[in-house]
mmCIF file with all atom_site columns, C-alpha atoms in Angstrom:
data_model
loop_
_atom_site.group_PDB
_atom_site.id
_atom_site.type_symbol
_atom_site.label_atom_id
_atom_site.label_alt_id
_atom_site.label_comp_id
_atom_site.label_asym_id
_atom_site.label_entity_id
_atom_site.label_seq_id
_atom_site.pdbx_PDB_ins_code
_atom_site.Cartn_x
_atom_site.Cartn_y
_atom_site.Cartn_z
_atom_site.occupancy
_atom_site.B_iso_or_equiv
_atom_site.pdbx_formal_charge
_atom_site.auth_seq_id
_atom_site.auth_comp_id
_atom_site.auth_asym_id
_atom_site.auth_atom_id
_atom_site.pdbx_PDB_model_num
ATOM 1   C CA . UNK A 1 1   ? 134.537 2.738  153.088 1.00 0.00 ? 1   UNK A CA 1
ATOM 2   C CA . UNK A 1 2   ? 131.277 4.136  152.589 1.00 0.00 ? 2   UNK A CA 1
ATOM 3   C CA . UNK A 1 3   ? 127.736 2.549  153.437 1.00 0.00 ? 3   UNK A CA 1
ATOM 4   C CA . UNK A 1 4   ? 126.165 1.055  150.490 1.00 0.00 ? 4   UNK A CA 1
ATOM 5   C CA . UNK A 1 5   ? 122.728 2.169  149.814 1.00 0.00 ? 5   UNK A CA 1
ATOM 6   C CA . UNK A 1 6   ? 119.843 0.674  149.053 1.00 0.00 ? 6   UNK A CA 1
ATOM 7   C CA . UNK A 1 7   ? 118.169 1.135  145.322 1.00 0.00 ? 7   UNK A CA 1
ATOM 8   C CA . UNK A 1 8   ? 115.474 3.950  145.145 1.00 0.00 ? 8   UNK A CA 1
ATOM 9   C CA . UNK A 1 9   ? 112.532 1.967  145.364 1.00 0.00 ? 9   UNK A CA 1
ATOM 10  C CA . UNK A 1 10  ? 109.882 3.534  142.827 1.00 0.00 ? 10  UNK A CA 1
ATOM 11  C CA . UNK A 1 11  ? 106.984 5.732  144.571 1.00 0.00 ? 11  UNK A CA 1
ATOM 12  C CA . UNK A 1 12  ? 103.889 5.429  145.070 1.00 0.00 ? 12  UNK A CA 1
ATOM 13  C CA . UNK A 1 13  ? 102.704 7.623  142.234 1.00 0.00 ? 13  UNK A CA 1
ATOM 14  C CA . UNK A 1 14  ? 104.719 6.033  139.372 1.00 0.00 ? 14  UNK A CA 1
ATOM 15  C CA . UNK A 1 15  ? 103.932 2.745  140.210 1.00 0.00 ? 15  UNK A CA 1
ATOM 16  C CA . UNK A 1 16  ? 100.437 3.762  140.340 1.00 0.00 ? 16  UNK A CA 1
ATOM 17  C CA . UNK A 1 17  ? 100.716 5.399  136.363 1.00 0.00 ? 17  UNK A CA 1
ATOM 18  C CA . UNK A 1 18  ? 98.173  8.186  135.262 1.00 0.00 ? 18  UNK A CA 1
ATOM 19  C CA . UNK A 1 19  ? 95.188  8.850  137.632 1.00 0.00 ? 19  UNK A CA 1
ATOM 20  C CA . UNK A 1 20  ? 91.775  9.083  136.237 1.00 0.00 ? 20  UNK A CA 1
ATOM 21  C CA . UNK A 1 21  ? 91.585  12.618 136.116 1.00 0.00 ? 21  UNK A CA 1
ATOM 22  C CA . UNK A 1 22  ? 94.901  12.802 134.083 1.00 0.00 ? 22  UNK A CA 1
ATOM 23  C CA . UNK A 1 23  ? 93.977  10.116 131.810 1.00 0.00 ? 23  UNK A CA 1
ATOM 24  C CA . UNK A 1 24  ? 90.493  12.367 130.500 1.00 0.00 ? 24  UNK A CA 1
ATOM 25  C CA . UNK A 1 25  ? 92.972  15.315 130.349 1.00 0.00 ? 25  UNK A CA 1
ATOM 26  C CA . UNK A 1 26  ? 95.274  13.143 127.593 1.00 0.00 ? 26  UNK A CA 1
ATOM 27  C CA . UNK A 1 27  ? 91.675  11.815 126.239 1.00 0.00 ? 27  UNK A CA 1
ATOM 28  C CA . UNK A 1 28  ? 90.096  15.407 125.870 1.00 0.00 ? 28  UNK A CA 1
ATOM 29  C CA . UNK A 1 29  ? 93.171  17.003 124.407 1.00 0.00 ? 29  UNK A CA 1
ATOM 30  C CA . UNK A 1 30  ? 93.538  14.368 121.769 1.00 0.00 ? 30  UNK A CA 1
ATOM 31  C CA . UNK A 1 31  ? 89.562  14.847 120.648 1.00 0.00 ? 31  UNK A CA 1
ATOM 32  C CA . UNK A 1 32  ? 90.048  18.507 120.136 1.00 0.00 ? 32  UNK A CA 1
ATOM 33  C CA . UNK A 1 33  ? 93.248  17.980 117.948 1.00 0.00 ? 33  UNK A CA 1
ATOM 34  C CA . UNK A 1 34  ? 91.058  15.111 115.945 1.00 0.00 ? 34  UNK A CA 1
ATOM 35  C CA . UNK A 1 35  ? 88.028  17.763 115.353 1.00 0.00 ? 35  UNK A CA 1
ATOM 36  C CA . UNK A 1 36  ? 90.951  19.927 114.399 1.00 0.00 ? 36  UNK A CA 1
ATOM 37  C CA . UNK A 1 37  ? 92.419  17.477 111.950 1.00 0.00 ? 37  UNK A CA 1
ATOM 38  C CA . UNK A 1 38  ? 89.146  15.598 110.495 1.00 0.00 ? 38  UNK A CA 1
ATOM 39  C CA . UNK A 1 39  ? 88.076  18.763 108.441 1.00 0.00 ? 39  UNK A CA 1
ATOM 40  C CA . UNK A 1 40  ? 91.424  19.800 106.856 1.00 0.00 ? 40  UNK A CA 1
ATOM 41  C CA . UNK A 1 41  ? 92.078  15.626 105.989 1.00 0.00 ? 41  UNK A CA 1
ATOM 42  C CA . UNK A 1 42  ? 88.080  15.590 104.695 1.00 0.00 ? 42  UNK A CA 1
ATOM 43  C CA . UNK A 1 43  ? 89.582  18.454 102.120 1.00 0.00 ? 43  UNK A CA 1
ATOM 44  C CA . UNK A 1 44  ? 92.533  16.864 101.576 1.00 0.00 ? 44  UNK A CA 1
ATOM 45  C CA . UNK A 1 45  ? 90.369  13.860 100.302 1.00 0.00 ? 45  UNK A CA 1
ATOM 46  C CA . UNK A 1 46  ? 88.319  15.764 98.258  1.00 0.00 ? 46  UNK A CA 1
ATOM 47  C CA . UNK A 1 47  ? 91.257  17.743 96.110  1.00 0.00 ? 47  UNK A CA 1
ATOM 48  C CA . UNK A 1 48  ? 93.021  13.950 95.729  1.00 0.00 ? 48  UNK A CA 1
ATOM 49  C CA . UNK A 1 49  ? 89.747  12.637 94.302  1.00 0.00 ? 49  UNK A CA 1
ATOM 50  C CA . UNK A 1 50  ? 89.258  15.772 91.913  1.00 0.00 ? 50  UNK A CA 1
ATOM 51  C CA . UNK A 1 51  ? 92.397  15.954 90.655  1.00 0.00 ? 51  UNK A CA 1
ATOM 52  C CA . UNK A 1 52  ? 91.595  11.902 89.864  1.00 0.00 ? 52  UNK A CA 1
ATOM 53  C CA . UNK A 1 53  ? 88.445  12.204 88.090  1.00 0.00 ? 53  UNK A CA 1
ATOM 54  C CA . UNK A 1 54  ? 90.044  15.048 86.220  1.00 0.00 ? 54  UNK A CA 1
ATOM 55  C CA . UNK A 1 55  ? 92.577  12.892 84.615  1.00 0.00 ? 55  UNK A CA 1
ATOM 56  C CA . UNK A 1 56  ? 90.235  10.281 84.128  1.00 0.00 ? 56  UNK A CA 1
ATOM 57  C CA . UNK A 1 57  ? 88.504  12.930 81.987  1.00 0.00 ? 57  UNK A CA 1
ATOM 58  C CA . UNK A 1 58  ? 91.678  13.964 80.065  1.00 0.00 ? 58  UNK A CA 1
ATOM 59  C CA . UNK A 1 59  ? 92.499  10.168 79.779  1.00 0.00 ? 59  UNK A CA 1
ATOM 60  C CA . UNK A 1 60  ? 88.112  9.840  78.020  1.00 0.00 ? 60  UNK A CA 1
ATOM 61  C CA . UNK A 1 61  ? 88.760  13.010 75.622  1.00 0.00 ? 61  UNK A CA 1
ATOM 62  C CA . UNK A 1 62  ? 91.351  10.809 74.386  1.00 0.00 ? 62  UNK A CA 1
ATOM 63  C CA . UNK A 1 63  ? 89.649  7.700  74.175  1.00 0.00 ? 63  UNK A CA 1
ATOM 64  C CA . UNK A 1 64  ? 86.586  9.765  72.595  1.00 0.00 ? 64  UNK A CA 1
ATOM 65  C CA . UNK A 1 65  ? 89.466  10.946 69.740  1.00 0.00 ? 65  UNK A CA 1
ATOM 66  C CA . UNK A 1 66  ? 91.040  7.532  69.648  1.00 0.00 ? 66  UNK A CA 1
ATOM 67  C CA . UNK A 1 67  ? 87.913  5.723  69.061  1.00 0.00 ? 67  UNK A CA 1
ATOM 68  C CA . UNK A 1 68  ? 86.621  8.252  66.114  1.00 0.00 ? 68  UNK A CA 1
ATOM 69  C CA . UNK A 1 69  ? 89.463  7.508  64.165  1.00 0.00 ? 69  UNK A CA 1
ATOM 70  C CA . UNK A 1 70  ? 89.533  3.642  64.850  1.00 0.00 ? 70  UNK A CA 1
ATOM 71  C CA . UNK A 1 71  ? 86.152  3.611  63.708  1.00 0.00 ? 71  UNK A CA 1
ATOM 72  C CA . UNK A 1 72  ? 86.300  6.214  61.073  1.00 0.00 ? 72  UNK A CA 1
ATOM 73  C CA . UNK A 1 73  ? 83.066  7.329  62.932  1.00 0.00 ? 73  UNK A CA 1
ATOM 74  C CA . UNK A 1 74  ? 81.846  10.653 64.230  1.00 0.00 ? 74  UNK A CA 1
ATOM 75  C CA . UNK A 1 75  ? 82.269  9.716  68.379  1.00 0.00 ? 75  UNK A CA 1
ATOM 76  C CA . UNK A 1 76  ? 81.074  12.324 70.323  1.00 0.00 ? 76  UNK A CA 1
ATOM 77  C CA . UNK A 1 77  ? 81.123  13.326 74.190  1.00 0.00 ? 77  UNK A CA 1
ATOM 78  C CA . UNK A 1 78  ? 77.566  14.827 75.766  1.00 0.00 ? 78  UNK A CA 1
ATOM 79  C CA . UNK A 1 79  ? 78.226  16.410 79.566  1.00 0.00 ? 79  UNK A CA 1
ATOM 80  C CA . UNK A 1 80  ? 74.986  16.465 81.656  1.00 0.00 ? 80  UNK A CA 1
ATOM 81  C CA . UNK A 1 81  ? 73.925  17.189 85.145  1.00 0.00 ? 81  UNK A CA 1
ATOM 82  C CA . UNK A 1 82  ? 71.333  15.709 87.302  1.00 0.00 ? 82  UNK A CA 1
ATOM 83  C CA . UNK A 1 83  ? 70.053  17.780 90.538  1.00 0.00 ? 83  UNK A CA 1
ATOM 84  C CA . UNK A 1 84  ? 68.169  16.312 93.606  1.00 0.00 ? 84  UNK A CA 1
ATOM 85  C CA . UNK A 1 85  ? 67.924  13.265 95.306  1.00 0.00 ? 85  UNK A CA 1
ATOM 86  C CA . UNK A 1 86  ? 70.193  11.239 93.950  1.00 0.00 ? 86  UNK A CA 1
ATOM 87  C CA . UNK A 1 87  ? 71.704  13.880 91.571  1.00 0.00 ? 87  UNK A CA 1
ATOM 88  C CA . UNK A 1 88  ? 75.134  13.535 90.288  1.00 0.00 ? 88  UNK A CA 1
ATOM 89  C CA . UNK A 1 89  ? 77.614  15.185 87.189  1.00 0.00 ? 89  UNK A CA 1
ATOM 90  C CA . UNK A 1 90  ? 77.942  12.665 84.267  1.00 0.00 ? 90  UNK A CA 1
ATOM 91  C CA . UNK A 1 91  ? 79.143  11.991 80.431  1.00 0.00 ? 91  UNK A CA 1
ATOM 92  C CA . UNK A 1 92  ? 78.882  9.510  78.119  1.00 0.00 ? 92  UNK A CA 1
ATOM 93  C CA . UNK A 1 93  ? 80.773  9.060  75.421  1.00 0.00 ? 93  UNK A CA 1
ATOM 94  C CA . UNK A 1 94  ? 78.777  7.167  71.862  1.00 0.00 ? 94  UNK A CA 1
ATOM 95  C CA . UNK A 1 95  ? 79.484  6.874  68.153  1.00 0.00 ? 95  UNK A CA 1
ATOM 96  C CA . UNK A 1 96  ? 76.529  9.154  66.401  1.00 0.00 ? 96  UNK A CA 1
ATOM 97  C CA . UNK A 1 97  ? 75.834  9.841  62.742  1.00 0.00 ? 97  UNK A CA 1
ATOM 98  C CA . UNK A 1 98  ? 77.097  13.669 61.091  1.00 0.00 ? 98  UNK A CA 1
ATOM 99  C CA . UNK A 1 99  ? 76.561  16.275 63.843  1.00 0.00 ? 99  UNK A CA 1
ATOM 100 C CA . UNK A 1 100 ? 76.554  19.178 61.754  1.00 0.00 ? 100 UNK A CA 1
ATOM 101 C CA . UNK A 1 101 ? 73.760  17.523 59.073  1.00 0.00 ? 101 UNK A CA 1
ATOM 102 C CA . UNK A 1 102 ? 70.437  17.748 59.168  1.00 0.00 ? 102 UNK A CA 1
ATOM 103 C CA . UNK A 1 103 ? 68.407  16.093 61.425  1.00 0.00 ? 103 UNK A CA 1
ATOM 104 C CA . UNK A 1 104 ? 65.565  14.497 59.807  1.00 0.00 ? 104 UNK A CA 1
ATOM 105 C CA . UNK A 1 105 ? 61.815  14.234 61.338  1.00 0.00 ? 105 UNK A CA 1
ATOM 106 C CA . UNK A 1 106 ? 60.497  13.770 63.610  1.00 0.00 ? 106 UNK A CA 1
ATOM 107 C CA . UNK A 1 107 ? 63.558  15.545 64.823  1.00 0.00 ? 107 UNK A CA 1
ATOM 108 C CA . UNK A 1 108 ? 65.661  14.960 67.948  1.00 0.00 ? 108 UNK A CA 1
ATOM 109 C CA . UNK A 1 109 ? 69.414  14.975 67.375  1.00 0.00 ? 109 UNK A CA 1
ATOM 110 C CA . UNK A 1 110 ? 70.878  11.548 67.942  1.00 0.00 ? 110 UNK A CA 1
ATOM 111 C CA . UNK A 1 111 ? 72.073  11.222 71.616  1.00 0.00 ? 111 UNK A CA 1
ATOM 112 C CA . UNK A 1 112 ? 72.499  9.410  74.313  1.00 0.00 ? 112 UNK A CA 1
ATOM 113 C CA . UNK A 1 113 ? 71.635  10.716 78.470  1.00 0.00 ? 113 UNK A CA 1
ATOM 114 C CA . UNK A 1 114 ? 73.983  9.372  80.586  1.00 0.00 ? 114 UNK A CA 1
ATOM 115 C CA . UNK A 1 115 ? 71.798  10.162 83.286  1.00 0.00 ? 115 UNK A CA 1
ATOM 116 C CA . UNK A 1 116 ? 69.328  7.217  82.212  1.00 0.00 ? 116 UNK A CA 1
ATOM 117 C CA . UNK A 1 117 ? 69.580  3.812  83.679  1.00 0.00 ? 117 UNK A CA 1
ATOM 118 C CA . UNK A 1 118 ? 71.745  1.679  82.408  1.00 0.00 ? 118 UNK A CA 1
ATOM 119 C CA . UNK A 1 119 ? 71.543  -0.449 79.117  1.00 0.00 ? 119 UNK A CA 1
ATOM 120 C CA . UNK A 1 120 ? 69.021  2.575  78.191  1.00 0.00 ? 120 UNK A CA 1
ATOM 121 C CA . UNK A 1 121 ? 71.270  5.632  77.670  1.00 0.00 ? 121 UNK A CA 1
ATOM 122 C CA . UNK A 1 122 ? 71.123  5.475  73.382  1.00 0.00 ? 122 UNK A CA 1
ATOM 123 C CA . UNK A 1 123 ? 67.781  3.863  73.548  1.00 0.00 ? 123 UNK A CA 1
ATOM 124 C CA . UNK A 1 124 ? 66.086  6.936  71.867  1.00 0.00 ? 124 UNK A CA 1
ATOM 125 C CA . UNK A 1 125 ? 68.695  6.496  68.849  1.00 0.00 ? 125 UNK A CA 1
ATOM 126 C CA . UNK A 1 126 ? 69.246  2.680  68.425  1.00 0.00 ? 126 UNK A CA 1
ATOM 127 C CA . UNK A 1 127 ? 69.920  2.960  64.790  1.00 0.00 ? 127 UNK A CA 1
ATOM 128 C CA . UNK A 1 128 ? 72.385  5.601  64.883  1.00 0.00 ? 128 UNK A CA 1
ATOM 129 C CA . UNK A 1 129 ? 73.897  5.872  68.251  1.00 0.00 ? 129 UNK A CA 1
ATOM 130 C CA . UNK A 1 130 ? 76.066  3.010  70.136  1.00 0.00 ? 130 UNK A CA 1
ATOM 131 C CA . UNK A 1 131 ? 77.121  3.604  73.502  1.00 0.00 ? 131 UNK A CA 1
ATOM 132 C CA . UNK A 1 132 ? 81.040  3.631  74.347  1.00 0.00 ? 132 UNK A CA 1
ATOM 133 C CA . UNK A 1 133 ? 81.621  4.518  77.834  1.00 0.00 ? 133 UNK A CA 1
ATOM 134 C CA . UNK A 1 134 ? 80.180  6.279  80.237  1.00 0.00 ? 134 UNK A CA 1
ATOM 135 C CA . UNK A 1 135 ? 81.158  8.221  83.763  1.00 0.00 ? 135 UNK A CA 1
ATOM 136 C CA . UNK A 1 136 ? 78.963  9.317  86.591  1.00 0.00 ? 136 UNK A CA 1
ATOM 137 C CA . UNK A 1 137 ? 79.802  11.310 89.656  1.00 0.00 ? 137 UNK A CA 1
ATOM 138 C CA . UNK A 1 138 ? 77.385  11.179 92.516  1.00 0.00 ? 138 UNK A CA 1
ATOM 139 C CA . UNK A 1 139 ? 76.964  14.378 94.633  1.00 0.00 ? 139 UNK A CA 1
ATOM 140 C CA . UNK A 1 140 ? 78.251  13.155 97.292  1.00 0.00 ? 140 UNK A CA 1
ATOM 141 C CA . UNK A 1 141 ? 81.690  13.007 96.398  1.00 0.00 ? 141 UNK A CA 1
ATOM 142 C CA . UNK A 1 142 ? 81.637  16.735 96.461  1.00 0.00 ? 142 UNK A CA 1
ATOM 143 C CA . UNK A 1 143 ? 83.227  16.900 92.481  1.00 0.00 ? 143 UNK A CA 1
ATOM 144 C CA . UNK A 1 144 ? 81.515  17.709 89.437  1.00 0.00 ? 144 UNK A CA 1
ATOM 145 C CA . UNK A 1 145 ? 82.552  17.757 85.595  1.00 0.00 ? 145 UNK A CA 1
ATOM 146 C CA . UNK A 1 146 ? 80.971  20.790 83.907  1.00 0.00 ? 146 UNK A CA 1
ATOM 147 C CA . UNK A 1 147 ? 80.728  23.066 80.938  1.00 0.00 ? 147 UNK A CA 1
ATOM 148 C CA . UNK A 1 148 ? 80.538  26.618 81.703  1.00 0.00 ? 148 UNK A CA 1
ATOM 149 C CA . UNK A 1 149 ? 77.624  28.335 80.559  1.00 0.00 ? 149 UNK A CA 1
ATOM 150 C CA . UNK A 1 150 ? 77.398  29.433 77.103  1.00 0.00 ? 150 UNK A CA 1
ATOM 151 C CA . UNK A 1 151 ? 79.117  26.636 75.678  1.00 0.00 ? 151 UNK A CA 1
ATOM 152 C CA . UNK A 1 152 ? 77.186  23.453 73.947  1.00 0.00 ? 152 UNK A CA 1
ATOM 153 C CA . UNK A 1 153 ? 76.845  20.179 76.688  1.00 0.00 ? 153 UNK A CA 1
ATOM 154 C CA . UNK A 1 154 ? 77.864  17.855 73.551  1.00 0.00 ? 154 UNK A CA 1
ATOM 155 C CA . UNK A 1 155 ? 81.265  17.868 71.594  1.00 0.00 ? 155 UNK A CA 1
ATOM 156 C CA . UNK A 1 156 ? 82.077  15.415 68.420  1.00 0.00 ? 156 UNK A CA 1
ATOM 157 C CA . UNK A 1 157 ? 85.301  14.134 67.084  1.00 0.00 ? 157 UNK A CA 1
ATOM 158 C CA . UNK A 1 158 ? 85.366  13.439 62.858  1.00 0.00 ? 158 UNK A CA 1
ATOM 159 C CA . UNK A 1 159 ? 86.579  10.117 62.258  1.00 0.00 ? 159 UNK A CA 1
ATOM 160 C CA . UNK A 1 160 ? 88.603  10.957 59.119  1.00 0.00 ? 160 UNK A CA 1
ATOM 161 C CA . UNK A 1 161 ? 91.380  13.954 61.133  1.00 0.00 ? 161 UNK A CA 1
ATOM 162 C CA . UNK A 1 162 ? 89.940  13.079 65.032  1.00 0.00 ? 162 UNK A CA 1
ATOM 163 C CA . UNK A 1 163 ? 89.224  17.515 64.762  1.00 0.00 ? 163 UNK A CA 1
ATOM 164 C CA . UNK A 1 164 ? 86.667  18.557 66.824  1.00 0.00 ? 164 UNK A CA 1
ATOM 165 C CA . UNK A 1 165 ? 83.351  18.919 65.192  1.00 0.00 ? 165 UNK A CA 1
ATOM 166 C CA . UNK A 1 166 ? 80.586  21.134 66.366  1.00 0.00 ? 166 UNK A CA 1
ATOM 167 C CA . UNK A 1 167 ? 77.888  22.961 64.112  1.00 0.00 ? 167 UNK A CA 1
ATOM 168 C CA . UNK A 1 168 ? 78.008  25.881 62.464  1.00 0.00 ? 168 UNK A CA 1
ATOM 169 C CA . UNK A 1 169 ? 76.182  27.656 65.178  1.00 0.00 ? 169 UNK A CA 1
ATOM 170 C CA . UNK A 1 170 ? 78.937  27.240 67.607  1.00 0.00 ? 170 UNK A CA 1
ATOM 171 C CA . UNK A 1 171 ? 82.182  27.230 65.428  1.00 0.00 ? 171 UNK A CA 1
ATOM 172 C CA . UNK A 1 172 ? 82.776  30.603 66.545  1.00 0.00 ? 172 UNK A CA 1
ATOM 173 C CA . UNK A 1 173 ? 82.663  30.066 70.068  1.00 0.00 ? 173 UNK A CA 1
ATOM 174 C CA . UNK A 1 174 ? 85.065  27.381 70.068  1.00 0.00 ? 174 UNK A CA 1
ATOM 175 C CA . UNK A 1 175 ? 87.687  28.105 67.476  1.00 0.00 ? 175 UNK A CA 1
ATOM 176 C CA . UNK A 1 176 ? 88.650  30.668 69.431  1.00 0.00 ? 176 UNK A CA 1
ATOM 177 C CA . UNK A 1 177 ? 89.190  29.907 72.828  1.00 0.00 ? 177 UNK A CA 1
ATOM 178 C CA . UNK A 1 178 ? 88.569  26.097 72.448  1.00 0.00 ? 178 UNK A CA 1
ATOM 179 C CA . UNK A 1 179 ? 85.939  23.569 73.950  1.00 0.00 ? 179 UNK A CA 1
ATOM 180 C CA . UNK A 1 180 ? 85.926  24.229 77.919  1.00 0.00 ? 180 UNK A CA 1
ATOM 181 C CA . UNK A 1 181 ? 85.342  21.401 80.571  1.00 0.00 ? 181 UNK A CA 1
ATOM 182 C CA . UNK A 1 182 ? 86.139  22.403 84.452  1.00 0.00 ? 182 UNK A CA 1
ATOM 183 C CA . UNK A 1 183 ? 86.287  19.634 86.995  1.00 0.00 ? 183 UNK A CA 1
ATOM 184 C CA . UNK A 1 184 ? 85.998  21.447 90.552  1.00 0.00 ? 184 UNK A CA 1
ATOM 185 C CA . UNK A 1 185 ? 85.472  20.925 94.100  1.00 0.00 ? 185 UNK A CA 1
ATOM 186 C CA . UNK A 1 186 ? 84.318  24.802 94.594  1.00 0.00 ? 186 UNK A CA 1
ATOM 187 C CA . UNK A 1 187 ? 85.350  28.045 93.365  1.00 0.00 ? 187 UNK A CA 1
ATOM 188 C CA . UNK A 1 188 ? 88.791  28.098 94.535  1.00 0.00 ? 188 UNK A CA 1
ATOM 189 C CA . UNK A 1 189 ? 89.111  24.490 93.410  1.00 0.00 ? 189 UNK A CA 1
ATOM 190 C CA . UNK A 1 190 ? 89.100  23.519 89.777  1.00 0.00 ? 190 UNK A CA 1
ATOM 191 C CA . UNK A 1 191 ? 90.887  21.980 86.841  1.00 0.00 ? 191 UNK A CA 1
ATOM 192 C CA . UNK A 1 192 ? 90.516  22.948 83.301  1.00 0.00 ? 192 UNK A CA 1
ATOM 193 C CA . UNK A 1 193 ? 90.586  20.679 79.644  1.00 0.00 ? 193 UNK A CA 1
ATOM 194 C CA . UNK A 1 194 ? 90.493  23.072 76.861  1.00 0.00 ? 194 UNK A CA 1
ATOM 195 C CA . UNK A 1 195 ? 89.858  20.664 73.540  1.00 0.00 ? 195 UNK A CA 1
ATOM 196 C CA . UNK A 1 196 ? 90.982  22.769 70.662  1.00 0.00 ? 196 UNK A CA 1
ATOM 197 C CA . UNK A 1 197 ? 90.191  22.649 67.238  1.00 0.00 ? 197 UNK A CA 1
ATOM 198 C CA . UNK A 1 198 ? 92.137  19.990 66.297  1.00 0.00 ? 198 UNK A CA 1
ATOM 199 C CA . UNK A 1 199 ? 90.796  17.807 68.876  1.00 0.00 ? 199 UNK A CA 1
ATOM 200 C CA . UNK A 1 200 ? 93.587  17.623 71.297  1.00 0.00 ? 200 UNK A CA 1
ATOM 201 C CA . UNK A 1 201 ? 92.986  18.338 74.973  1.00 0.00 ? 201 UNK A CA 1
ATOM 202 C CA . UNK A 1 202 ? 95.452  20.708 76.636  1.00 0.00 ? 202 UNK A CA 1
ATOM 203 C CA . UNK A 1 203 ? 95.111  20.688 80.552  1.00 0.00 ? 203 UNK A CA 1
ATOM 204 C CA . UNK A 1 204 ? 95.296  23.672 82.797  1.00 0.00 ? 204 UNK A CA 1
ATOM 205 C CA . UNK A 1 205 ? 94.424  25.412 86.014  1.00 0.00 ? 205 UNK A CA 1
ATOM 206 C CA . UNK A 1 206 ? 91.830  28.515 85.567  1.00 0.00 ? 206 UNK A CA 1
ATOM 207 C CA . UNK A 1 207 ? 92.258  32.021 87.197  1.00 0.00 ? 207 UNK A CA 1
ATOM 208 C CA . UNK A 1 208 ? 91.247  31.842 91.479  1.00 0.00 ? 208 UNK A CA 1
ATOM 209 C CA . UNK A 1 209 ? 92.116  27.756 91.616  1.00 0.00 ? 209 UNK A CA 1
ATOM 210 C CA . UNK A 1 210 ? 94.421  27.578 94.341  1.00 0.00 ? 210 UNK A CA 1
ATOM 211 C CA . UNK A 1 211 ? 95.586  23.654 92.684  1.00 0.00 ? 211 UNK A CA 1
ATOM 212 C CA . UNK A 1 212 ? 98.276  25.001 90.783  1.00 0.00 ? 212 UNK A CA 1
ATOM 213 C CA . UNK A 1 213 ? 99.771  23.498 87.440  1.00 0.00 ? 213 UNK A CA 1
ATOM 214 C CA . UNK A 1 214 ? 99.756  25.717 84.120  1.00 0.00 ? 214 UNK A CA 1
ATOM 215 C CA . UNK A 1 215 ? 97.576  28.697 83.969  1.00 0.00 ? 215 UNK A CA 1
ATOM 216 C CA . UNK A 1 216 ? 94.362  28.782 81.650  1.00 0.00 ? 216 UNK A CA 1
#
């Protein structure tokens, strides 16, 4: 019969586990694949919080519509900007007399600034302008809700047909391509609503947005 042999006893080494030196190897390798990471899951953040506040905007044109008819009211949406400290993309959305009539003296068109404080945003207008709901998007999220230039920065739904309302000046512009709102992160990032004449938001992606969905 053969000897029986005594169990391997473990080394030195992996008793011991990593050394020092090993351990900062494992440490220094795993910061360099975390400043790898952070910046692509930062994006990654950004284009999940876009594609939120842009459905949150689809989900407002339809309030704005909804509430014109409930009320048999003209409800309109005004989209402003703010720069600076402190700056931020916003809209509010407020029931308003006839947008297309004449505005009397001394001769401001009912409105409302969503970039006012709050409880103060239809102050100019108390008589003809109630406040429904507004949004505001600081800076810092790195998202903004604009109109492209060339376009009016306020849009009104009639509260007999919820159409979309606009004067005479712009009718042209609109009717034919529709009322524009793009909600990017930058200019390979953006999301379009395209209100059209009857007042009904379709949702798209314009040309260069790398988000995919249907094309503008």
């Amino acid at each position: 019969m053969g000897r029986l042999r005594a169990p391997k006893q473990p080394s030195a080494r992996r008793a011991a586990g990593l050394t020092l030196i090993e351990l900062m190897v494992v440490m220094a390798i795993s910061v360099v694949i975390l400043g790898l990471a952070a910046p692509s899951f930062s994006e990654y953040i950004v284009t999940q919080r876009l594609r939120s506040i842009h459905a949150q905007l689809a989900t407002d044109l339809q309030l704005a519509r909804s509430e014109a008819v409930a009320r048999s009211a003209y409800v309109s949406v005004r989209f402003q900007e703010a720069t600076g400290p402190g700056g931020m993309t916003c809209y509010v959305i407020f029931t308003r007399r006839d947008p297309t009539a004449a505005v009397p003296a001394p001769g401001t068109p009912d409105t409302c600034d969503c970039t006012a404080v709050p409880g103060t945003r239809c102050n100019s207008h108390p008589g003809t302008t109630t406040e429904v709901r507004t949004v505001t998007i600081p800076q810092e999220l790195k998202v903004g809700v604009r109109t492209p230039a060339g376009q009016p920065t306020t849009i009104s739904f009639d509260g007999r047909t919820g159409a979309l309302r606009v004067p005479a000046l712009d009718t042209t512009i609109l009717v034919a391509s529709g009322f524009r709102l793009d909600t990017s992160a930058d200019s390979s990032r953006s999301l379009r609503a395209v209100i059209r004449p009857s007042g009904r938001a379709e949702l798209c992606t314009p040309a260069g947005s790398v988000l995919g969905g249907t094309p503008c």
